[in-house]
Amino acid sequence: MDTEELPVRSEHSWQAAQSFIAPRKERLNMHKPQEIRQALRFLDDLRQVHQSIQARLHAPAAAPAAAPVSCPPPAPPLAFEDENRGYAEAEALLKAGDTAAALERLQDLATRGALRWDIHNDLGTLLLNAGQLEAGLQALKTAASLEFSSTHALRNLIVAYVQQGEIANALAASCLLLRKEPQNPDIPAFLRDLLLEASPRLDDYGWLSPRLAETLTEQERLRAQLEADAPRQQAQALKAELFDWCREVPALPEPATPSPWAPPPAIDHADQASCIVFLPPTCGGVSVYRIMSVLCARHYHYINFEVAAYMANDPYQGELSAKAGYDYALRGSVYSWREAQRLGESLRNSALAPDDFRHLVVLRDPRDSLVSLYHILRDPQYVPPKELTAFQEHNLREKERLAAMSVDEYVIESAPYWAQNITNLADLLADVPPERLEFLSYAVLCEDFPAFLQRLTGFLQIRPNRRVYEDLLATEDVKRQDTLRKTSMARLAKAAPLPGRHKRELRPDTIAELNRITARARQWMAALEVPEYRHLYND
């Protein structure tokens, strides 16, 4: 076989290889099989080289390599001479009375990794004197770990622990000191005096450290809260089953269906325990009354003492008459109340207890309620529905009185009664099982009306059809001003339905006094509120 060399070409084109091989094909047939196999291997190698070159030619251009990130050079280690020089400067500043400059110089040395124990010891002492307890104790601990030939820093650390009441840490540091100086007779005497002055208590480790006492107190509070919340959590789990049941709103009925209602076949509302709805003024009552009237019309016997009493020329006559006793139905009815003391007297005079009923509580932050009520009573556009002579005269007198009062004066005057109404309700419902109590806040009504409606229908075990459900969403959600019902209180000129109104309109001193008056009421409401809205009841 000829041994002619391939033409040397930088591109190694396939055409050049073909022009080289073609004239020699005929001669290859004249040679031995071994030479043919060598030639074929040569052709295979050449084909692989060609494919590799083509792949590189058609490959996308690689992105330019990113420039290396320049890092600042590491700080040079602190030399021993620099430590001595810096410490001498700090001592000179201390002798001159410039404590701030000396503290700054020692902090700089410690930050740069000083290894002299006395630098950290003096730094810890200065920080403790400046009131920086955490940093001072940490500096003294660093000094004690660097001190090998003496125990000055460890002694200073023990003194600091004793001054801070950290008996446990003082005992631990004293044990370390005893290991270093086992023959020192002063250490056992110090430990004896420390334990005698510590006032230890059995089954209580709080005396060992203020921090430990705080931790144990918080742990005990959390344990008590868990025990108190356990029945409520179980009740919430049971309610969740009802929420899941009412989440799927049935489809619209066929046009031939005579009634738009689709009551759940598995629930007999006439056999359900009656429900008392507690709803004071300015808590979304106008909207909630309409919702309750729509939802309960088909399933429950609904009695609103306030609305029914307008026909008696006194809007409070209904509650006053029921206060002396009322023929309550324990099954299949819903009753609305707004005054807790009258509700309690009515149940007692009727020989009934609160746990004979289910309770739906709709409340608003009392601080916001008072501000809202002030503007409602002063608003000339507001006329209560079906207002009659007796109430009209009283309302006109109240408007004249409020015309000379500021909002701050009014809320401070009215806050005790408002807070007492809520605390009376809390005492009244204290023994009601959690599964029979549902708290729906005004915050949920305004911020998440679909969730409010879902929880309301779930608690009452009512499932409206889609037409009723969508109509309530469109006409009662305060965030949908375009379709909001014209009779809604949220349409008043000075309406501010969203939570936190008192923070925007009251003076800081008024808010502080209001927080003090309503503290217990807000604490009870926060305990019943869903977690995402509990912060609204904080000071």
Coordinates of C-alpha atoms in Angstrom, one line a residue:
M1 CA 0.0 0.0 0.0
D2 CA 1.2 3.5 -0.9
T3 CA 2.3 5.6 2.0
E4 CA 1.7 9.0 0.5
E5 CA 1.0 11.6 3.1
L6 CA -2.2 13.6 3.4
P7 CA -2.0 17.2 2.2
V8 CA -1.5 19.4 5.3
R9 CA -4.4 21.8 5.5
S10 CA -5.5 23.6 8.6
E11 CA -9.3 23.2 8.0
H12 CA -9.1 19.4 7.4
S13 CA -12.0 19.7 5.0
W14 CA -14.0 16.6 4.0
Q15 CA -13.7 17.5 0.4
A16 CA -9.9 17.4 0.6
A17 CA -10.0 13.9 2.1
Q18 CA -12.4 12.7 -0.5
S19 CA -10.1 14.0 -3.4
F20 CA -7.2 12.2 -1.7
I21 CA -9.1 8.9 -1.3
A22 CA -11.0 8.6 -4.5
P23 CA -8.1 7.8 -6.9
R24 CA -6.8 5.2 -4.6
K25 CA -10.0 3.1 -4.1
E26 CA -9.2 0.9 -7.1
R27 CA -5.7 0.2 -5.9
L28 CA -7.0 -0.8 -2.5
N29 CA -8.8 -3.8 -4.0
M30 CA -5.4 -5.1 -5.2
H31 CA -3.8 -5.3 -1.7
K32 CA -4.1 -7.9 1.1
P33 CA -7.1 -7.9 3.5
Q34 CA -4.9 -6.6 6.3
E35 CA -3.9 -3.6 4.4
I36 CA -7.6 -3.0 3.5
R37 CA -8.6 -3.2 7.2
Q38 CA -5.9 -0.6 8.0
A39 CA -7.2 1.7 5.3
L40 CA -10.8 1.4 6.6
R41 CA -9.7 2.2 10.1
F42 CA -7.9 5.2 8.7
L43 CA -11.1 6.3 7.0
D44 CA -13.1 5.9 10.2
D45 CA -10.6 7.9 12.2
L46 CA -10.7 10.6 9.5
R47 CA -14.5 10.7 9.6
Q48 CA -14.5 11.1 13.4
V49 CA -12.1 14.0 13.1
H50 CA -14.4 15.6 10.5
Q51 CA -17.5 15.3 12.7
S52 CA -15.6 16.8 15.7
I53 CA -14.5 19.8 13.6
Q54 CA -18.1 20.3 12.3
A55 CA -19.5 20.2 15.8
R56 CA -17.1 22.8 17.0
L57 CA -17.8 25.0 14.0
H58 CA -21.6 24.9 14.5
A59 CA -21.5 25.2 18.3
P60 CA -22.9 28.5 19.8
A61 CA -20.3 30.9 20.9
A62 CA -19.4 30.6 24.5
A63 CA -20.2 33.5 26.8
P64 CA -17.2 35.4 27.9
A65 CA -15.8 34.4 31.2
A66 CA -16.9 36.6 34.0
A67 CA -14.3 38.8 35.5
P68 CA -13.1 37.5 38.8
V69 CA -14.6 39.2 41.8
S70 CA -12.0 41.2 43.6
C71 CA -12.1 40.7 47.3
P72 CA -10.5 43.1 49.7
P73 CA -7.3 41.8 51.0
P74 CA -7.6 40.2 54.5
A75 CA -6.7 42.5 57.4
P76 CA -3.2 41.8 58.6
P77 CA -3.0 40.0 61.9
L78 CA -2.6 42.1 65.0
A79 CA 1.0 42.0 66.0
F80 CA 2.1 41.6 69.6
E81 CA 3.7 45.0 69.5
D82 CA 0.5 46.6 68.3
E83 CA -1.4 44.9 71.2
N84 CA 1.0 46.3 73.7
R85 CA 1.1 49.7 72.1
G86 CA -2.7 49.9 71.9
Y87 CA -3.2 48.7 75.5
A88 CA -0.8 51.3 76.7
E89 CA -2.7 54.0 74.8
A90 CA -6.0 52.7 76.4
E91 CA -4.5 52.8 79.9
A92 CA -3.2 56.4 79.3
L93 CA -6.7 57.4 78.2
L94 CA -8.2 55.9 81.3
K95 CA -5.8 57.7 83.6
A96 CA -6.7 61.0 81.7
G97 CA -10.4 60.3 82.4
D98 CA -11.4 59.8 78.8
T99 CA -13.4 56.6 79.3
A100 CA -15.2 56.8 76.0
A101 CA -12.0 57.0 74.0
A102 CA -10.4 54.2 76.0
L103 CA -13.5 52.0 75.5
E104 CA -13.3 52.6 71.7
R105 CA -9.6 51.7 71.6
L106 CA -10.1 48.5 73.6
Q107 CA -13.1 47.5 71.4
D108 CA -10.9 48.0 68.3
L109 CA -8.2 45.8 69.7
A110 CA -10.7 43.1 70.7
T111 CA -12.3 43.2 67.2
R112 CA -8.9 42.7 65.5
G113 CA -8.3 39.6 67.6
A114 CA -6.2 40.7 70.5
L115 CA -4.9 37.8 72.6
R116 CA -4.0 39.6 75.8
W117 CA -6.5 38.7 78.5
D118 CA -6.2 42.1 80.2
I119 CA -7.5 43.9 77.1
H120 CA -10.7 41.8 77.2
N121 CA -10.9 42.1 81.0
D122 CA -10.7 45.9 81.0
L123 CA -13.1 46.0 78.1
G124 CA -15.7 43.9 79.9
T125 CA -15.4 46.0 83.0
L126 CA -16.0 49.3 81.1
L127 CA -18.9 47.8 79.2
L128 CA -20.6 46.6 82.4
N129 CA -20.1 50.1 83.9
A130 CA -21.7 51.5 80.8
G131 CA -24.7 49.3 81.2
Q132 CA -24.0 46.9 78.3
L133 CA -24.4 43.7 80.2
E134 CA -24.4 41.2 77.4
A135 CA -21.3 42.5 75.7
G136 CA -19.5 43.1 79.1
L137 CA -20.1 39.5 80.3
Q138 CA -19.0 38.1 76.9
A139 CA -15.7 40.1 77.1
L140 CA -15.0 38.9 80.6
K141 CA -15.6 35.3 79.5
T142 CA -13.2 35.8 76.6
A143 CA -10.6 37.2 79.1
A144 CA -11.1 34.2 81.4
S145 CA -10.5 31.8 78.6
L146 CA -7.2 33.6 77.6
E147 CA -5.9 33.9 81.2
F148 CA -3.6 31.0 82.1
S149 CA -1.2 32.2 84.8
S150 CA -3.7 34.0 87.0
T151 CA -7.4 34.2 87.7
H152 CA -8.2 38.0 87.8
A153 CA -10.6 37.9 84.9
L154 CA -12.5 34.8 86.3
R155 CA -12.9 36.6 89.6
N156 CA -14.2 39.7 87.9
L157 CA -16.7 37.5 86.0
I158 CA -17.9 35.9 89.2
V159 CA -18.5 39.4 90.7
A160 CA -20.4 40.5 87.6
Y161 CA -22.6 37.4 87.8
V162 CA -23.4 38.0 91.4
Q163 CA -24.3 41.6 90.8
Q164 CA -26.7 40.6 88.0
G165 CA -28.3 37.9 90.2
E166 CA -27.0 35.1 88.0
I167 CA -26.5 32.7 90.8
A168 CA -26.2 29.6 88.6
N169 CA -23.5 31.1 86.4
A170 CA -21.7 32.5 89.5
L171 CA -21.6 29.0 91.0
A172 CA -20.3 27.5 87.7
A173 CA -17.5 30.2 87.5
S174 CA -16.7 29.6 91.1
C175 CA -16.2 25.9 90.5
L176 CA -13.8 26.7 87.7
L177 CA -11.9 29.0 90.0
L178 CA -11.8 26.2 92.6
R179 CA -10.3 23.9 90.1
K180 CA -7.5 26.4 89.4
E181 CA -6.9 27.2 93.1
P182 CA -8.0 24.1 95.0
Q183 CA -6.0 25.2 98.1
N184 CA -7.5 28.6 98.4
P185 CA -9.6 28.7 101.6
D186 CA -11.5 31.8 100.5
I187 CA -13.4 30.1 97.7
P188 CA -15.4 27.6 99.9
A189 CA -16.2 30.5 102.3
F190 CA -17.4 32.6 99.3
L191 CA -19.6 29.7 98.0
R192 CA -21.1 29.3 101.5
D193 CA -22.0 33.0 101.7
L194 CA -23.3 33.0 98.2
L195 CA -25.7 30.1 98.9
L196 CA -26.9 31.5 102.2
E197 CA -27.8 34.9 100.5
A198 CA -29.4 33.2 97.5
S199 CA -32.8 32.4 99.1
P200 CA -33.3 29.1 97.4
R201 CA -36.8 27.6 97.0
L202 CA -37.9 24.0 96.6
D203 CA -39.5 23.0 93.2
D204 CA -38.6 26.5 91.8
Y205 CA -35.4 27.1 90.0
G206 CA -36.1 30.8 89.3
W207 CA -33.9 31.9 92.2
L208 CA -30.8 30.7 90.2
S209 CA -31.2 33.3 87.5
P210 CA -33.6 36.1 86.5
R211 CA -33.5 34.8 82.9
L212 CA -34.3 31.3 84.1
A213 CA -37.2 32.7 86.1
E214 CA -38.5 34.5 83.0
T215 CA -38.1 31.3 80.9
L216 CA -39.9 29.2 83.5
T217 CA -42.7 31.8 83.8
E218 CA -43.2 31.9 80.1
Q219 CA -43.1 28.1 79.9
E220 CA -45.8 27.9 82.6
R221 CA -47.9 30.5 80.8
L222 CA -47.6 28.6 77.5
R223 CA -48.5 25.3 79.2
A224 CA -51.6 26.9 80.8
Q225 CA -52.6 28.5 77.5
L226 CA -52.3 25.1 75.8
E227 CA -54.5 23.5 78.4
A228 CA -57.0 26.3 78.1
D229 CA -57.0 26.2 74.3
A230 CA -57.3 22.4 74.1
P231 CA -61.1 22.4 74.2
R232 CA -61.3 25.3 71.9
Q233 CA -59.0 23.6 69.4
Q234 CA -61.1 20.5 69.5
A235 CA -64.2 22.6 69.0
Q236 CA -62.5 24.3 66.0
A237 CA -61.8 20.9 64.5
L238 CA -65.5 20.0 64.8
K239 CA -66.5 23.3 63.3
A240 CA -64.0 22.8 60.4
E241 CA -66.1 19.8 59.4
L242 CA -69.1 22.0 59.1
F243 CA -67.1 24.6 57.2
D244 CA -66.0 22.0 54.8
W245 CA -69.6 20.9 54.4
C246 CA -70.8 24.4 53.5
R247 CA -67.8 25.3 51.4
E248 CA -69.3 23.8 48.2
V249 CA -72.2 26.1 47.4
P250 CA -74.7 24.1 45.3
A251 CA -75.3 25.1 41.7
L252 CA -78.2 27.3 40.6
P253 CA -81.5 25.4 40.5
E254 CA -83.2 24.8 37.3
P255 CA -85.7 27.5 36.2
A256 CA -88.6 25.0 36.8
T257 CA -87.6 24.8 40.5
P258 CA -90.3 26.8 42.4
S259 CA -87.9 27.7 45.3
P260 CA -84.3 29.0 45.1
W261 CA -83.4 27.3 48.4
A262 CA -81.6 24.0 48.6
P263 CA -81.6 23.0 52.3
P264 CA -79.3 20.2 53.1
P265 CA -81.3 17.0 53.5
A266 CA -79.1 15.6 56.4
I267 CA -79.8 18.6 58.7
D268 CA -83.1 19.1 60.5
H269 CA -82.9 22.7 61.7
A270 CA -86.0 22.4 63.8
D271 CA -84.1 20.0 65.9
Q272 CA -80.9 22.2 66.2
A273 CA -80.2 24.0 69.5
S274 CA -81.4 27.6 69.4
C275 CA -78.8 30.3 68.9
I276 CA -78.4 33.6 70.6
V277 CA -76.7 36.3 68.5
F278 CA -74.9 39.0 70.5
L279 CA -74.5 42.1 68.3
P280 CA -73.9 45.5 69.9
P281 CA -74.2 48.8 67.9
T282 CA -71.5 49.7 65.3
C283 CA -70.4 46.1 64.9
G284 CA -71.8 45.7 61.4
G285 CA -75.3 45.1 62.9
V286 CA -77.3 46.5 59.9
S287 CA -75.5 44.2 57.5
V288 CA -75.5 41.2 59.8
Y289 CA -79.2 41.6 60.5
R290 CA -80.0 41.5 56.8
I291 CA -77.7 38.5 56.4
M292 CA -79.4 36.7 59.3
S293 CA -82.9 37.5 58.0
V294 CA -82.0 36.1 54.6
L295 CA -80.3 33.0 55.9
C296 CA -82.6 32.2 58.8
A297 CA -85.9 32.8 56.9
R298 CA -86.0 29.3 55.6
H299 CA -84.4 27.3 58.4
Y300 CA -84.9 29.0 61.8
H301 CA -87.5 31.1 63.7
Y302 CA -85.6 34.4 63.9
I303 CA -86.5 37.0 66.6
N304 CA -84.6 40.3 66.7
F305 CA -85.7 42.0 69.9
E306 CA -84.3 45.4 68.8
V307 CA -86.0 45.6 65.5
A308 CA -89.3 44.2 66.8
A309 CA -89.3 46.8 69.5
Y310 CA -89.4 49.8 67.1
M311 CA -93.1 49.0 66.7
A312 CA -93.5 49.8 70.4
N313 CA -92.1 53.3 70.0
D314 CA -88.9 52.4 71.9
P315 CA -85.9 50.7 70.2
Y316 CA -84.9 49.2 73.6
Q317 CA -88.3 48.0 74.7
G318 CA -87.8 44.5 73.2
E319 CA -84.8 43.8 75.4
L320 CA -86.4 45.4 78.4
S321 CA -89.5 43.3 78.1
A322 CA -87.5 40.1 77.5
K323 CA -85.4 41.0 80.6
A324 CA -88.2 40.0 82.9
G325 CA -88.3 36.5 81.3
Y326 CA -89.1 35.2 77.8
D327 CA -90.6 32.0 76.5
Y328 CA -87.5 30.8 74.7
A329 CA -87.6 27.9 72.3
L330 CA -84.6 25.6 73.0
R331 CA -84.7 24.2 69.4
G332 CA -84.9 25.8 66.0
S333 CA -84.8 29.5 66.9
V334 CA -82.4 32.4 66.7
Y335 CA -82.5 35.4 69.1
S336 CA -80.6 38.7 68.7
W337 CA -79.3 40.6 71.8
R338 CA -77.1 43.7 72.2
E339 CA -76.8 44.2 76.0
A340 CA -75.2 41.4 78.0
Q341 CA -76.6 42.3 81.4
R342 CA -80.1 42.2 80.2
L343 CA -79.4 38.9 78.4
G344 CA -78.1 37.4 81.6
E345 CA -81.1 38.5 83.6
S346 CA -83.5 37.3 80.9
L347 CA -82.0 33.8 80.9
R348 CA -82.1 33.7 84.7
N349 CA -85.7 34.9 84.9
S350 CA -86.6 32.3 82.3
A351 CA -84.9 29.5 84.4
L352 CA -82.4 28.9 81.7
A353 CA -78.6 28.8 81.5
P354 CA -76.3 30.1 78.8
D355 CA -75.1 26.6 77.9
D356 CA -78.7 25.7 76.9
F357 CA -78.0 27.7 73.7
R358 CA -75.5 28.1 71.0
H359 CA -73.9 31.6 71.0
L360 CA -72.8 33.6 68.0
V361 CA -70.8 36.7 69.1
V362 CA -70.2 39.5 66.7
L363 CA -68.0 42.2 68.2
R364 CA -65.7 45.0 67.1
D365 CA -62.7 46.5 68.8
P366 CA -64.4 48.7 71.5
R367 CA -62.1 51.6 70.7
D368 CA -63.2 51.7 67.1
S369 CA -66.8 51.2 68.0
L370 CA -66.8 54.3 70.2
V371 CA -65.3 56.5 67.5
S372 CA -67.7 55.1 64.9
L373 CA -70.7 55.7 67.2
Y374 CA -69.7 59.3 67.8
H375 CA -69.7 60.0 64.1
I376 CA -73.0 58.1 63.5
L377 CA -74.8 60.0 66.2
R378 CA -73.5 63.4 64.9
D379 CA -74.2 62.6 61.2
P380 CA -77.2 64.6 60.1
Q381 CA -77.7 62.1 57.2
Y382 CA -78.2 59.2 59.5
V383 CA -81.8 58.4 60.4
P384 CA -82.5 55.0 62.2
P385 CA -84.9 52.8 60.3
K386 CA -88.6 53.3 61.3
E387 CA -87.6 56.1 63.7
L388 CA -90.6 57.0 65.9
T389 CA -91.3 60.0 68.2
A390 CA -89.9 58.8 71.5
F391 CA -86.6 57.7 70.1
Q392 CA -86.4 60.7 67.7
E393 CA -86.6 63.1 70.7
H394 CA -84.0 61.2 72.5
N395 CA -81.8 61.1 69.4
L396 CA -82.1 64.9 68.9
R397 CA -81.2 65.6 72.5
E398 CA -78.1 63.3 72.1
K399 CA -77.0 65.1 68.9
E400 CA -77.3 68.5 70.6
R401 CA -75.2 67.2 73.5
L402 CA -72.6 65.7 71.2
A403 CA -72.3 68.9 69.1
A404 CA -70.4 70.5 72.0
M405 CA -68.1 67.4 72.6
S406 CA -65.0 66.3 70.8
V407 CA -64.5 62.7 69.8
D408 CA -61.8 62.3 72.5
E409 CA -64.2 63.5 75.2
Y410 CA -67.0 61.2 74.0
V411 CA -65.0 58.0 73.9
I412 CA -63.5 58.5 77.4
E413 CA -67.0 59.2 78.8
S414 CA -68.6 56.1 77.1
A415 CA -65.7 53.7 77.3
P416 CA -66.5 52.2 80.8
Y417 CA -70.0 51.2 79.8
W418 CA -68.8 49.8 76.5
A419 CA -66.0 47.7 78.1
Q420 CA -68.4 46.6 80.9
N421 CA -70.9 45.3 78.3
I422 CA -68.2 43.0 76.8
T423 CA -66.8 41.8 80.1
N424 CA -70.3 41.0 81.3
L425 CA -70.7 38.9 78.2
A426 CA -67.4 37.2 78.9
D427 CA -68.5 36.3 82.4
L428 CA -71.9 35.1 81.1
L429 CA -70.4 32.8 78.5
A430 CA -67.5 31.5 80.7
D431 CA -69.0 28.0 81.1
V432 CA -70.4 27.6 77.6
P433 CA -68.7 24.7 75.8
P434 CA -66.3 25.9 73.0
E435 CA -68.3 23.9 70.4
R436 CA -71.4 26.0 71.2
L437 CA -69.6 29.4 70.9
E438 CA -68.5 31.1 67.7
F439 CA -66.8 34.5 67.6
L440 CA -67.0 36.4 64.4
S441 CA -65.2 39.7 64.6
Y442 CA -66.0 42.9 62.8
A443 CA -62.4 42.7 61.4
V444 CA -63.2 39.5 59.6
L445 CA -66.5 41.0 58.4
C446 CA -64.7 43.9 56.7
E447 CA -61.4 42.3 55.7
D448 CA -62.5 38.9 54.6
F449 CA -66.3 38.9 54.1
P450 CA -66.4 35.5 52.2
A451 CA -64.7 33.8 55.2
F452 CA -67.2 35.6 57.6
L453 CA -70.1 34.3 55.5
Q454 CA -68.6 30.8 55.4
R455 CA -68.1 30.6 59.1
L456 CA -71.5 32.0 59.8
T457 CA -73.3 29.5 57.6
G458 CA -71.1 26.7 58.9
F459 CA -72.0 27.5 62.6
L460 CA -75.7 27.7 61.8
Q461 CA -75.4 24.7 59.5
I462 CA -77.1 26.6 56.6
R463 CA -76.1 26.2 53.0
P464 CA -77.7 28.9 50.7
N465 CA -77.8 28.3 47.0
R466 CA -75.4 30.1 44.7
R467 CA -77.8 32.9 43.8
V468 CA -78.3 33.9 47.4
Y469 CA -74.6 33.5 48.2
E470 CA -73.4 35.7 45.4
D471 CA -76.1 38.3 46.1
L472 CA -74.8 38.6 49.7
L473 CA -71.2 38.8 48.5
A474 CA -72.1 41.6 46.1
T475 CA -74.3 43.7 48.4
E476 CA -72.7 43.3 51.9
D477 CA -69.0 43.2 51.3
V478 CA -67.7 46.7 52.3
K479 CA -64.7 46.4 50.0
R480 CA -67.1 46.3 47.0
Q481 CA -68.3 49.8 47.0
D482 CA -69.6 49.5 43.4
T483 CA -72.3 47.0 44.4
L484 CA -72.7 47.8 48.1
R485 CA -76.3 48.1 49.2
K486 CA -77.5 51.7 49.4
T487 CA -78.7 51.3 52.9
S488 CA -75.4 50.1 54.2
M489 CA -73.8 52.1 57.0
A490 CA -70.5 52.0 55.1
R491 CA -71.9 54.5 52.6
L492 CA -72.2 57.3 55.3
A493 CA -70.0 60.3 54.7
K494 CA -67.7 59.7 57.6
A495 CA -67.8 55.9 57.6
A496 CA -64.4 54.2 58.1
P497 CA -65.3 50.5 58.4
L498 CA -61.8 49.0 58.3
P499 CA -60.1 48.2 61.6
G500 CA -57.8 50.6 63.4
R501 CA -59.9 53.8 63.2
H502 CA -59.2 54.9 66.7
K503 CA -55.4 55.2 65.9
R504 CA -56.2 57.6 63.1
E505 CA -58.6 59.9 64.9
L506 CA -57.7 60.0 68.6
R507 CA -55.0 61.7 70.5
P508 CA -52.2 59.6 72.0
D509 CA -53.2 60.3 75.6
T510 CA -56.8 59.4 74.8
I511 CA -55.7 56.1 73.2
A512 CA -53.6 55.3 76.3
E513 CA -56.5 55.9 78.7
L514 CA -58.8 53.9 76.3
N515 CA -56.4 51.0 76.3
R516 CA -56.4 50.9 80.1
I517 CA -60.2 51.0 80.3
T518 CA -60.8 48.3 77.6
A519 CA -57.9 46.0 78.5
R520 CA -59.9 43.1 79.9
A521 CA -62.5 43.2 77.1
R522 CA -59.8 43.2 74.4
Q523 CA -57.9 40.4 76.0
W524 CA -61.1 38.2 76.0
M525 CA -61.8 39.1 72.3
A526 CA -58.2 38.4 71.3
A527 CA -58.4 34.9 72.9
L528 CA -61.4 34.1 70.7
E529 CA -60.1 35.7 67.5
V530 CA -58.5 33.8 64.7
P531 CA -54.6 34.2 64.9
E532 CA -54.2 36.5 61.8
Y533 CA -56.3 39.2 63.4
R534 CA -55.3 39.0 67.1
H535 CA -52.8 41.8 66.7
L536 CA -55.6 44.3 66.1
Y537 CA -56.5 44.2 69.8
N538 CA -53.0 45.1 71.0
D539 CA -52.4 48.5 72.7

